[in-house]
PDB file of C-alpha atoms in Angstrom:
ATOM      1  CA  UNK Z   1     -71.007 136.503  88.002  1.00  0.00           C
ATOM      2  CA  UNK Z   2     -67.798 138.265  88.913  1.00  0.00           C
ATOM      3  CA  UNK Z   3     -66.642 134.981  90.763  1.00  0.00           C
ATOM      4  CA  UNK Z   4     -67.752 132.883  87.943  1.00  0.00           C
ATOM      5  CA  UNK Z   5     -65.716 134.950  85.476  1.00  0.00           C
ATOM      6  CA  UNK Z   6     -62.552 135.102  87.593  1.00  0.00           C
ATOM      7  CA  UNK Z   7     -62.500 131.432  88.147  1.00  0.00           C
ATOM      8  CA  UNK Z   8     -63.083 130.806  84.359  1.00  0.00           C
ATOM      9  CA  UNK Z   9     -60.050 133.041  83.953  1.00  0.00           C
ATOM     10  CA  UNK Z  10     -57.772 130.938  86.142  1.00  0.00           C
ATOM     11  CA  UNK Z  11     -59.154 127.618  84.446  1.00  0.00           C
ATOM     12  CA  UNK Z  12     -58.501 128.698  80.922  1.00  0.00           C
ATOM     13  CA  UNK Z  13     -55.332 130.603  81.298  1.00  0.00           C
ATOM     14  CA  UNK Z  14     -53.135 131.478  79.256  1.00  0.00           C
ATOM     15  CA  UNK Z  15     -56.176 132.324  77.283  1.00  0.00           C
ATOM     16  CA  UNK Z  16     -58.010 135.312  78.180  1.00  0.00           C
ATOM     17  CA  UNK Z  17     -61.827 136.039  78.273  1.00  0.00           C
ATOM     18  CA  UNK Z  18     -63.016 138.838  76.125  1.00  0.00           C
ATOM     19  CA  UNK Z  19     -65.983 140.970  76.806  1.00  0.00           C
ATOM     20  CA  UNK Z  20     -67.731 139.152  73.772  1.00  0.00           C
ATOM     21  CA  UNK Z  21     -67.257 135.787  75.528  1.00  0.00           C
ATOM     22  CA  UNK Z  22     -68.410 136.985  78.738  1.00  0.00           C
ATOM     23  CA  UNK Z  23     -71.486 138.341  76.971  1.00  0.00           C
ATOM     24  CA  UNK Z  24     -72.374 134.963  75.232  1.00  0.00           C
ATOM     25  CA  UNK Z  25     -71.651 132.852  78.436  1.00  0.00           C
ATOM     26  CA  UNK Z  26     -73.673 134.805  80.977  1.00  0.00           C
ATOM     27  CA  UNK Z  27     -76.388 135.939  78.315  1.00  0.00           C
ATOM     28  CA  UNK Z  28     -76.000 139.597  79.161  1.00  0.00           C
ATOM     29  CA  UNK Z  29     -75.245 142.676  76.870  1.00  0.00           C
ATOM     30  CA  UNK Z  30     -71.987 143.597  75.497  1.00  0.00           C
ATOM     31  CA  UNK Z  31     -72.110 146.510  77.584  1.00  0.00           C
ATOM     32  CA  UNK Z  32     -72.661 144.791  80.946  1.00  0.00           C
ATOM     33  CA  UNK Z  33     -69.994 142.215  79.789  1.00  0.00           C
ATOM     34  CA  UNK Z  34     -67.573 145.076  79.104  1.00  0.00           C
ATOM     35  CA  UNK Z  35     -68.035 146.707  82.600  1.00  0.00           C
ATOM     36  CA  UNK Z  36     -67.598 143.290  84.181  1.00  0.00           C
ATOM     37  CA  UNK Z  37     -64.263 142.640  82.426  1.00  0.00           C
ATOM     38  CA  UNK Z  38     -63.228 146.227  83.656  1.00  0.00           C
ATOM     39  CA  UNK Z  39     -64.116 145.189  87.057  1.00  0.00           C
ATOM     40  CA  UNK Z  40     -61.844 142.224  87.008  1.00  0.00           C
ATOM     41  CA  UNK Z  41     -59.136 144.273  85.611  1.00  0.00           C
ATOM     42  CA  UNK Z  42     -59.332 146.913  88.335  1.00  0.00           C
ATOM     43  CA  UNK Z  43     -59.309 143.984  90.862  1.00  0.00           C
ATOM     44  CA  UNK Z  44     -56.410 142.540  89.473  1.00  0.00           C
ATOM     45  CA  UNK Z  45     -54.552 145.840  89.050  1.00  0.00           C
ATOM     46  CA  UNK Z  46     -55.117 146.201  92.921  1.00  0.00           C
ATOM     47  CA  UNK Z  47     -53.812 142.639  93.749  1.00  0.00           C
ATOM     48  CA  UNK Z  48     -50.717 142.931  91.550  1.00  0.00           C
ATOM     49  CA  UNK Z  49     -49.297 145.681  93.629  1.00  0.00           C
ATOM     50  CA  UNK Z  50     -49.698 143.259  96.684  1.00  0.00           C
ATOM     51  CA  UNK Z  51     -48.067 140.451  94.769  1.00  0.00           C
ATOM     52  CA  UNK Z  52     -45.029 142.827  93.696  1.00  0.00           C
ATOM     53  CA  UNK Z  53     -44.458 143.529  97.418  1.00  0.00           C
ATOM     54  CA  UNK Z  54     -44.535 139.959  98.448  1.00  0.00           C
ATOM     55  CA  UNK Z  55     -42.146 139.050  95.395  1.00  0.00           C
ATOM     56  CA  UNK Z  56     -39.860 141.886  96.423  1.00  0.00           C
ATOM     57  CA  UNK Z  57     -39.473 140.584 100.012  1.00  0.00           C
ATOM     58  CA  UNK Z  58     -39.096 137.034  98.792  1.00  0.00           C
ATOM     59  CA  UNK Z  59     -36.241 138.086  96.673  1.00  0.00           C
ATOM     60  CA  UNK Z  60     -34.663 140.179  99.154  1.00  0.00           C
ATOM     61  CA  UNK Z  61     -34.785 137.354 101.991  1.00  0.00           C
ATOM     62  CA  UNK Z  62     -33.542 134.758  99.422  1.00  0.00           C
ATOM     63  CA  UNK Z  63     -30.662 136.650  97.969  1.00  0.00           C
ATOM     64  CA  UNK Z  64     -29.309 138.659 100.969  1.00  0.00           C
ATOM     65  CA  UNK Z  65     -26.432 136.517 101.622  1.00  0.00           C
ATOM     66  CA  UNK Z  66     -25.653 135.347  97.912  1.00  0.00           C
ATOM     67  CA  UNK Z  67     -22.787 136.436  96.230  1.00  0.00           C
ATOM     68  CA  UNK Z  68     -21.952 135.829  92.362  1.00  0.00           C
ATOM     69  CA  UNK Z  69     -18.571 135.143  90.825  1.00  0.00           C
ATOM     70  CA  UNK Z  70     -16.756 137.955  89.145  1.00  0.00           C
ATOM     71  CA  UNK Z  71     -17.421 138.529  85.427  1.00  0.00           C
ATOM     72  CA  UNK Z  72     -13.753 138.298  84.944  1.00  0.00           C
ATOM     73  CA  UNK Z  73     -13.440 134.816  86.532  1.00  0.00           C
ATOM     74  CA  UNK Z  74     -15.988 133.320  83.882  1.00  0.00           C
ATOM     75  CA  UNK Z  75     -17.498 130.784  86.262  1.00  0.00           C
ATOM     76  CA  UNK Z  76     -20.765 129.307  85.465  1.00  0.00           C
ATOM     77  CA  UNK Z  77     -23.442 130.885  87.573  1.00  0.00           C
ATOM     78  CA  UNK Z  78     -25.759 128.063  87.736  1.00  0.00           C
ATOM     79  CA  UNK Z  79     -23.250 125.741  89.294  1.00  0.00           C
ATOM     80  CA  UNK Z  80     -22.189 128.328  91.493  1.00  0.00           C
ATOM     81  CA  UNK Z  81     -25.546 128.954  92.844  1.00  0.00           C
ATOM     82  CA  UNK Z  82     -27.251 125.566  92.548  1.00  0.00           C
ATOM     83  CA  UNK Z  83     -30.574 124.913  90.690  1.00  0.00           C
ATOM     84  CA  UNK Z  84     -32.660 126.002  93.437  1.00  0.00           C
ATOM     85  CA  UNK Z  85     -31.487 129.466  93.863  1.00  0.00           C
ATOM     86  CA  UNK Z  86     -30.827 129.807  90.104  1.00  0.00           C
ATOM     87  CA  UNK Z  87     -34.293 129.184  89.224  1.00  0.00           C
ATOM     88  CA  UNK Z  88     -35.380 132.346  91.416  1.00  0.00           C
ATOM     89  CA  UNK Z  89     -33.568 134.737  89.723  1.00  0.00           C
ATOM     90  CA  UNK Z  90     -35.615 137.392  87.740  1.00  0.00           C
ATOM     91  CA  UNK Z  91     -35.040 137.956  84.081  1.00  0.00           C
ATOM     92  CA  UNK Z  92     -35.897 141.440  82.133  1.00  0.00           C
ATOM     93  CA  UNK Z  93     -36.915 142.100  78.696  1.00  0.00           C
ATOM     94  CA  UNK Z  94     -39.082 144.295  76.692  1.00  0.00           C
ATOM     95  CA  UNK Z  95     -41.349 143.548  73.701  1.00  0.00           C
ATOM     96  CA  UNK Z  96     -43.900 145.426  71.493  1.00  0.00           C
ATOM     97  CA  UNK Z  97     -47.505 144.711  71.013  1.00  0.00           C
ATOM     98  CA  UNK Z  98     -49.456 146.105  68.084  1.00  0.00           C
ATOM     99  CA  UNK Z  99     -46.632 147.897  66.464  1.00  0.00           C
ATOM    100  CA  UNK Z 100     -47.237 150.735  63.994  1.00  0.00           C
ATOM    101  CA  UNK Z 101     -46.771 149.768  60.400  1.00  0.00           C
ATOM    102  CA  UNK Z 102     -45.762 152.007  57.797  1.00  0.00           C
ATOM    103  CA  UNK Z 103     -49.369 151.821  56.265  1.00  0.00           C
ATOM    104  CA  UNK Z 104     -50.370 153.550  59.618  1.00  0.00           C
ATOM    105  CA  UNK Z 105     -47.906 156.208  59.043  1.00  0.00           C
ATOM    106  CA  UNK Z 106     -49.244 156.827  55.357  1.00  0.00           C
ATOM    107  CA  UNK Z 107     -45.899 154.989  54.172  1.00  0.00           C
ATOM    108  CA  UNK Z 108     -43.684 157.612  55.804  1.00  0.00           C
ATOM    109  CA  UNK Z 109     -40.615 156.479  57.392  1.00  0.00           C
ATOM    110  CA  UNK Z 110     -40.261 157.253  61.085  1.00  0.00           C
ATOM    111  CA  UNK Z 111     -36.960 159.358  61.662  1.00  0.00           C
ATOM    112  CA  UNK Z 112     -37.542 160.411  65.260  1.00  0.00           C
ATOM    113  CA  UNK Z 113     -37.490 157.144  66.981  1.00  0.00           C
ATOM    114  CA  UNK Z 114     -35.119 154.230  67.095  1.00  0.00           C
ATOM    115  CA  UNK Z 115     -35.083 150.866  68.323  1.00  0.00           C
ATOM    116  CA  UNK Z 116     -38.464 149.440  69.741  1.00  0.00           C
ATOM    117  CA  UNK Z 117     -39.945 152.983  70.208  1.00  0.00           C
ATOM    118  CA  UNK Z 118     -39.973 153.233  66.349  1.00  0.00           C
ATOM    119  CA  UNK Z 119     -42.560 150.574  66.271  1.00  0.00           C
ATOM    120  CA  UNK Z 120     -45.036 152.195  68.615  1.00  0.00           C
ATOM    121  CA  UNK Z 121     -45.162 155.599  67.480  1.00  0.00           C
ATOM    122  CA  UNK Z 122     -46.489 157.211  64.221  1.00  0.00           C
ATOM    123  CA  UNK Z 123     -44.311 159.616  62.310  1.00  0.00           C
ATOM    124  CA  UNK Z 124     -44.342 163.365  63.419  1.00  0.00           C
ATOM    125  CA  UNK Z 125     -45.803 164.304  59.953  1.00  0.00           C
ATOM    126  CA  UNK Z 126     -49.053 162.178  60.709  1.00  0.00           C
ATOM    127  CA  UNK Z 127     -49.360 163.217  64.466  1.00  0.00           C
ATOM    128  CA  UNK Z 128     -46.842 161.107  66.106  1.00  0.00           C
ATOM    129  CA  UNK Z 129     -49.275 159.728  68.420  1.00  0.00           C
ATOM    130  CA  UNK Z 130     -48.405 156.262  70.120  1.00  0.00           C
ATOM    131  CA  UNK Z 131     -50.084 153.228  68.443  1.00  0.00           C
ATOM    132  CA  UNK Z 132     -48.411 150.279  69.739  1.00  0.00           C
ATOM    133  CA  UNK Z 133     -47.647 149.200  73.256  1.00  0.00           C
ATOM    134  CA  UNK Z 134     -44.235 148.730  74.805  1.00  0.00           C
ATOM    135  CA  UNK Z 135     -44.260 146.210  77.482  1.00  0.00           C
ATOM    136  CA  UNK Z 136     -41.513 145.884  80.277  1.00  0.00           C
ATOM    137  CA  UNK Z 137     -41.272 142.336  81.544  1.00  0.00           C
ATOM    138  CA  UNK Z 138     -39.781 141.048  84.884  1.00  0.00           C
ATOM    139  CA  UNK Z 139     -40.236 137.324  85.264  1.00  0.00           C
ATOM    140  CA  UNK Z 140     -38.948 134.416  87.412  1.00  0.00           C
ATOM    141  CA  UNK Z 141     -38.847 130.728  86.250  1.00  0.00           C
ATOM    142  CA  UNK Z 142     -42.058 129.004  87.239  1.00  0.00           C
ATOM    143  CA  UNK Z 143     -42.881 132.191  89.244  1.00  0.00           C
ATOM    144  CA  UNK Z 144     -44.335 135.587  89.284  1.00  0.00           C
ATOM    145  CA  UNK Z 145     -44.430 137.862  86.051  1.00  0.00           C
ATOM    146  CA  UNK Z 146     -44.938 141.515  85.906  1.00  0.00           C
ATOM    147  CA  UNK Z 147     -45.806 143.227  82.711  1.00  0.00           C
ATOM    148  CA  UNK Z 148     -45.940 147.034  82.578  1.00  0.00           C
ATOM    149  CA  UNK Z 149     -46.827 149.433  79.889  1.00  0.00           C
ATOM    150  CA  UNK Z 150     -43.955 151.967  79.286  1.00  0.00           C
ATOM    151  CA  UNK Z 151     -43.497 154.850  76.777  1.00  0.00           C
ATOM    152  CA  UNK Z 152     -39.852 154.251  76.265  1.00  0.00           C
ATOM    153  CA  UNK Z 153     -36.762 152.292  77.244  1.00  0.00           C
ATOM    154  CA  UNK Z 154     -35.133 155.043  79.229  1.00  0.00           C
ATOM    155  CA  UNK Z 155     -33.466 154.446  82.468  1.00  0.00           C
ATOM    156  CA  UNK Z 156     -35.719 156.800  84.206  1.00  0.00           C
ATOM    157  CA  UNK Z 157     -38.776 154.856  83.040  1.00  0.00           C
ATOM    158  CA  UNK Z 158     -37.552 151.364  83.503  1.00  0.00           C
ATOM    159  CA  UNK Z 159     -35.348 151.961  86.444  1.00  0.00           C
ATOM    160  CA  UNK Z 160     -38.537 152.919  88.688  1.00  0.00           C
ATOM    161  CA  UNK Z 161     -40.223 149.772  87.803  1.00  0.00           C
ATOM    162  CA  UNK Z 162     -37.283 147.526  88.390  1.00  0.00           C
ATOM    163  CA  UNK Z 163     -36.297 149.011  91.606  1.00  0.00           C
ATOM    164  CA  UNK Z 164     -39.889 148.639  93.121  1.00  0.00           C
ATOM    165  CA  UNK Z 165     -40.110 145.084  92.009  1.00  0.00           C
ATOM    166  CA  UNK Z 166     -36.499 143.699  92.492  1.00  0.00           C
ATOM    167  CA  UNK Z 167     -34.254 144.520  95.498  1.00  0.00           C
ATOM    168  CA  UNK Z 168     -30.528 145.369  95.305  1.00  0.00           C
ATOM    169  CA  UNK Z 169     -29.762 142.075  96.971  1.00  0.00           C
ATOM    170  CA  UNK Z 170     -31.110 140.073  94.159  1.00  0.00           C
ATOM    171  CA  UNK Z 171     -29.225 138.968  90.963  1.00  0.00           C
ATOM    172  CA  UNK Z 172     -30.718 140.062  87.823  1.00  0.00           C
ATOM    173  CA  UNK Z 173     -30.325 138.604  84.216  1.00  0.00           C
ATOM    174  CA  UNK Z 174     -31.050 140.825  80.929  1.00  0.00           C
ATOM    175  CA  UNK Z 175     -29.790 141.544  77.608  1.00  0.00           C
ATOM    176  CA  UNK Z 176     -27.517 144.369  76.809  1.00  0.00           C
ATOM    177  CA  UNK Z 177     -30.459 146.824  76.503  1.00  0.00           C
ATOM    178  CA  UNK Z 178     -29.770 147.715  80.291  1.00  0.00           C
ATOM    179  CA  UNK Z 179     -26.034 148.953  80.438  1.00  0.00           C
ATOM    180  CA  UNK Z 180     -27.216 151.661  83.196  1.00  0.00           C
ATOM    181  CA  UNK Z 181     -28.130 148.596  85.634  1.00  0.00           C
ATOM    182  CA  UNK Z 182     -24.253 147.842  86.217  1.00  0.00           C
ATOM    183  CA  UNK Z 183     -23.625 150.615  88.651  1.00  0.00           C
ATOM    184  CA  UNK Z 184     -26.976 149.974  90.503  1.00  0.00           C
ATOM    185  CA  UNK Z 185     -27.420 146.232  90.626  1.00  0.00           C
ATOM    186  CA  UNK Z 186     -24.062 144.675  91.803  1.00  0.00           C
ATOM    187  CA  UNK Z 187     -25.288 141.178  90.787  1.00  0.00           C
ATOM    188  CA  UNK Z 188     -26.828 142.075  87.279  1.00  0.00           C
ATOM    189  CA  UNK Z 189     -25.518 140.009  84.374  1.00  0.00           C
ATOM    190  CA  UNK Z 190     -26.364 140.456  80.943  1.00  0.00           C
ATOM    191  CA  UNK Z 191     -26.025 138.324  77.641  1.00  0.00           C
ATOM    192  CA  UNK Z 192     -25.093 139.723  74.239  1.00  0.00           C
ATOM    193  CA  UNK Z 193     -27.618 138.541  71.597  1.00  0.00           C
ATOM    194  CA  UNK Z 194     -25.392 140.033  68.722  1.00  0.00           C
ATOM    195  CA  UNK Z 195     -22.253 138.299  69.799  1.00  0.00           C
ATOM    196  CA  UNK Z 196     -20.156 137.547  66.707  1.00  0.00           C
ATOM    197  CA  UNK Z 197     -18.175 134.320  66.283  1.00  0.00           C
ATOM    198  CA  UNK Z 198     -14.582 133.990  66.328  1.00  0.00           C
ATOM    199  CA  UNK Z 199     -14.356 131.790  63.334  1.00  0.00           C
ATOM    200  CA  UNK Z 200     -14.964 133.498  59.938  1.00  0.00           C
ATOM    201  CA  UNK Z 201     -17.240 130.681  58.760  1.00  0.00           C
ATOM    202  CA  UNK Z 202     -19.927 131.830  61.018  1.00  0.00           C
ATOM    203  CA  UNK Z 203     -21.350 135.511  61.569  1.00  0.00           C
ATOM    204  CA  UNK Z 204     -22.845 135.015  65.118  1.00  0.00           C
ATOM    205  CA  UNK Z 205     -21.416 133.225  68.227  1.00  0.00           C
ATOM    206  CA  UNK Z 206     -23.164 130.054  69.525  1.00  0.00           C
ATOM    207  CA  UNK Z 207     -23.360 131.398  73.031  1.00  0.00           C
ATOM    208  CA  UNK Z 208     -25.335 134.568  72.049  1.00  0.00           C
ATOM    209  CA  UNK Z 209     -28.332 133.275  73.710  1.00  0.00           C
ATOM    210  CA  UNK Z 210     -26.883 131.742  76.831  1.00  0.00           C
ATOM    211  CA  UNK Z 211     -23.353 132.126  78.243  1.00  0.00           C
ATOM    212  CA  UNK Z 212     -22.256 130.748  81.465  1.00  0.00           C
ATOM    213  CA  UNK Z 213     -25.979 130.227  82.305  1.00  0.00           C
ATOM    214  CA  UNK Z 214     -26.735 133.894  81.726  1.00  0.00           C
ATOM    215  CA  UNK Z 215     -29.667 134.512  79.661  1.00  0.00           C
ATOM    216  CA  UNK Z 216     -33.266 136.208  79.866  1.00  0.00           C
ATOM    217  CA  UNK Z 217     -35.122 133.370  78.176  1.00  0.00           C
ATOM    218  CA  UNK Z 218     -37.590 133.114  81.057  1.00  0.00           C
ATOM    219  CA  UNK Z 219     -38.674 136.835  80.214  1.00  0.00           C
ATOM    220  CA  UNK Z 220     -38.810 136.105  76.537  1.00  0.00           C
ATOM    221  CA  UNK Z 221     -40.964 132.933  77.171  1.00  0.00           C
ATOM    222  CA  UNK Z 222     -43.453 135.062  79.117  1.00  0.00           C
ATOM    223  CA  UNK Z 223     -43.668 137.561  76.434  1.00  0.00           C
ATOM    224  CA  UNK Z 224     -44.513 134.663  73.796  1.00  0.00           C
ATOM    225  CA  UNK Z 225     -47.598 133.821  76.322  1.00  0.00           C
ATOM    226  CA  UNK Z 226     -48.435 137.514  76.473  1.00  0.00           C
ATOM    227  CA  UNK Z 227     -48.528 137.813  72.705  1.00  0.00           C
ATOM    228  CA  UNK Z 228     -50.498 134.650  72.250  1.00  0.00           C
ATOM    229  CA  UNK Z 229     -53.067 136.097  75.001  1.00  0.00           C
ATOM    230  CA  UNK Z 230     -53.301 139.500  73.228  1.00  0.00           C
ATOM    231  CA  UNK Z 231     -54.061 137.830  70.003  1.00  0.00           C
ATOM    232  CA  UNK Z 232     -57.521 137.392  71.402  1.00  0.00           C
ATOM    233  CA  UNK Z 233     -58.134 141.169  71.193  1.00  0.00           C
ATOM    234  CA  UNK Z 234     -58.451 143.141  68.100  1.00  0.00           C
ATOM    235  CA  UNK Z 235     -56.625 146.011  69.509  1.00  0.00           C
ATOM    236  CA  UNK Z 236     -55.810 147.686  72.759  1.00  0.00           C
ATOM    237  CA  UNK Z 237     -55.447 151.344  73.238  1.00  0.00           C
ATOM    238  CA  UNK Z 238     -52.087 152.242  74.842  1.00  0.00           C
ATOM    239  CA  UNK Z 239     -53.767 154.331  77.627  1.00  0.00           C
ATOM    240  CA  UNK Z 240     -56.006 151.082  78.709  1.00  0.00           C
ATOM    241  CA  UNK Z 241     -52.972 148.764  78.107  1.00  0.00           C
ATOM    242  CA  UNK Z 242     -51.805 148.540  81.797  1.00  0.00           C
ATOM    243  CA  UNK Z 243     -55.370 147.218  82.910  1.00  0.00           C
ATOM    244  CA  UNK Z 244     -55.135 144.407  80.380  1.00  0.00           C
ATOM    245  CA  UNK Z 245     -51.348 143.531  81.385  1.00  0.00           C
ATOM    246  CA  UNK Z 246     -52.347 143.546  84.900  1.00  0.00           C
ATOM    247  CA  UNK Z 247     -54.911 140.976  84.550  1.00  0.00           C
ATOM    248  CA  UNK Z 248     -52.528 138.750  82.927  1.00  0.00           C
ATOM    249  CA  UNK Z 249     -49.789 139.459  85.383  1.00  0.00           C
ATOM    250  CA  UNK Z 250     -51.994 138.698  88.261  1.00  0.00           C
ATOM    251  CA  UNK Z 251     -53.630 135.509  86.944  1.00  0.00           C
ATOM    252  CA  UNK Z 252     -49.983 134.126  86.228  1.00  0.00           C
ATOM    253  CA  UNK Z 253     -48.400 135.134  89.539  1.00  0.00           C
ATOM    254  CA  UNK Z 254     -51.397 133.909  91.650  1.00  0.00           C
ATOM    255  CA  UNK Z 255     -50.854 130.507  90.072  1.00  0.00           C
ATOM    256  CA  UNK Z 256     -47.264 130.662  91.412  1.00  0.00           C
ATOM    257  CA  UNK Z 257     -47.741 132.303  94.775  1.00  0.00           C
ATOM    258  CA  UNK Z 258     -51.191 130.747  95.543  1.00  0.00           C
ATOM    259  CA  UNK Z 259     -54.409 132.754  96.716  1.00  0.00           C
ATOM    260  CA  UNK Z 260     -53.996 131.412 100.451  1.00  0.00           C
ATOM    261  CA  UNK Z 261     -50.853 133.241 100.886  1.00  0.00           C
ATOM    262  CA  UNK Z 262     -52.123 136.584  99.347  1.00  0.00           C
ATOM    263  CA  UNK Z 263     -55.180 136.474 101.686  1.00  0.00           C
ATOM    264  CA  UNK Z 264     -53.106 135.479 104.768  1.00  0.00           C
ATOM    265  CA  UNK Z 265     -50.540 138.284 103.911  1.00  0.00           C
ATOM    266  CA  UNK Z 266     -53.255 140.885 103.974  1.00  0.00           C
ATOM    267  CA  UNK Z 267     -54.805 139.449 107.204  1.00  0.00           C
ATOM    268  CA  UNK Z 268     -51.477 139.469 108.844  1.00  0.00           C
ATOM    269  CA  UNK Z 269     -50.720 143.002 107.900  1.00  0.00           C
ATOM    270  CA  UNK Z 270     -47.533 141.952 106.054  1.00  0.00           C
ATOM    271  CA  UNK Z 271     -48.976 144.023 103.196  1.00  0.00           C
ATOM    272  CA  UNK Z 272     -51.628 146.763 103.396  1.00  0.00           C
ATOM    273  CA  UNK Z 273     -55.252 145.529 102.329  1.00  0.00           C
ATOM    274  CA  UNK Z 274     -56.454 146.816  99.084  1.00  0.00           C
ATOM    275  CA  UNK Z 275     -59.753 148.737  98.817  1.00  0.00           C
ATOM    276  CA  UNK Z 276     -62.777 146.442  97.793  1.00  0.00           C
ATOM    277  CA  UNK Z 277     -64.158 146.630  94.365  1.00  0.00           C
TER     278      UNK Z 277
END
């Protein structure tokens, strides 16, 4: 049953298989279907760490001798690198799933948190609990994607995830929500989504989404896929969110890397083998 459900997850991706669907397909109780779903999620969580290490080493080998033009030169990065290398650049972004509405706060405003974190926490007057899910996304065009559940957007939180996924040698694209990356990743480039137009007729600039081939639309596109997949669930608790995110990350990434490479990497000792489920 495990192999059948895992294969079906690959076939109908990006749609996810819920516990109710597993119960109907296999003719088993909902409790048994939920345990099978959890088993797939735990299996995916183990494999995601293996894929993350393969992804890290691939980026390190690909960009170890690659340089980017300086920001002051205002040169197009895509023309400088070429299409083949340009498509391998990782993109960063964050998004919110199941945001906390004012109704969940008994119509009280949230004064403590700002930005995206204001959408996932209740007001302190009603407990201040985390209701929504804040997701960090690291993705490559037609390649691997890694979704991680985070409590905030601070450097100590996001920096740890970025450091173990993207090597220092690799270029990195994001929006301006990561100003602390400039001193760590020398090849980091960001796009200003709130850039204003120089003409008074317009409020925002035309190049606020992509400038000199710098953008984070790959991460944003994967977040759209993530939201579509999570629409199949009524609600996911924040404490269980990483299991659901790992399941989606594994299926998306294994389609890009291939199961054969994952198995051969473990057999050759390139990455440590994971425990059996």
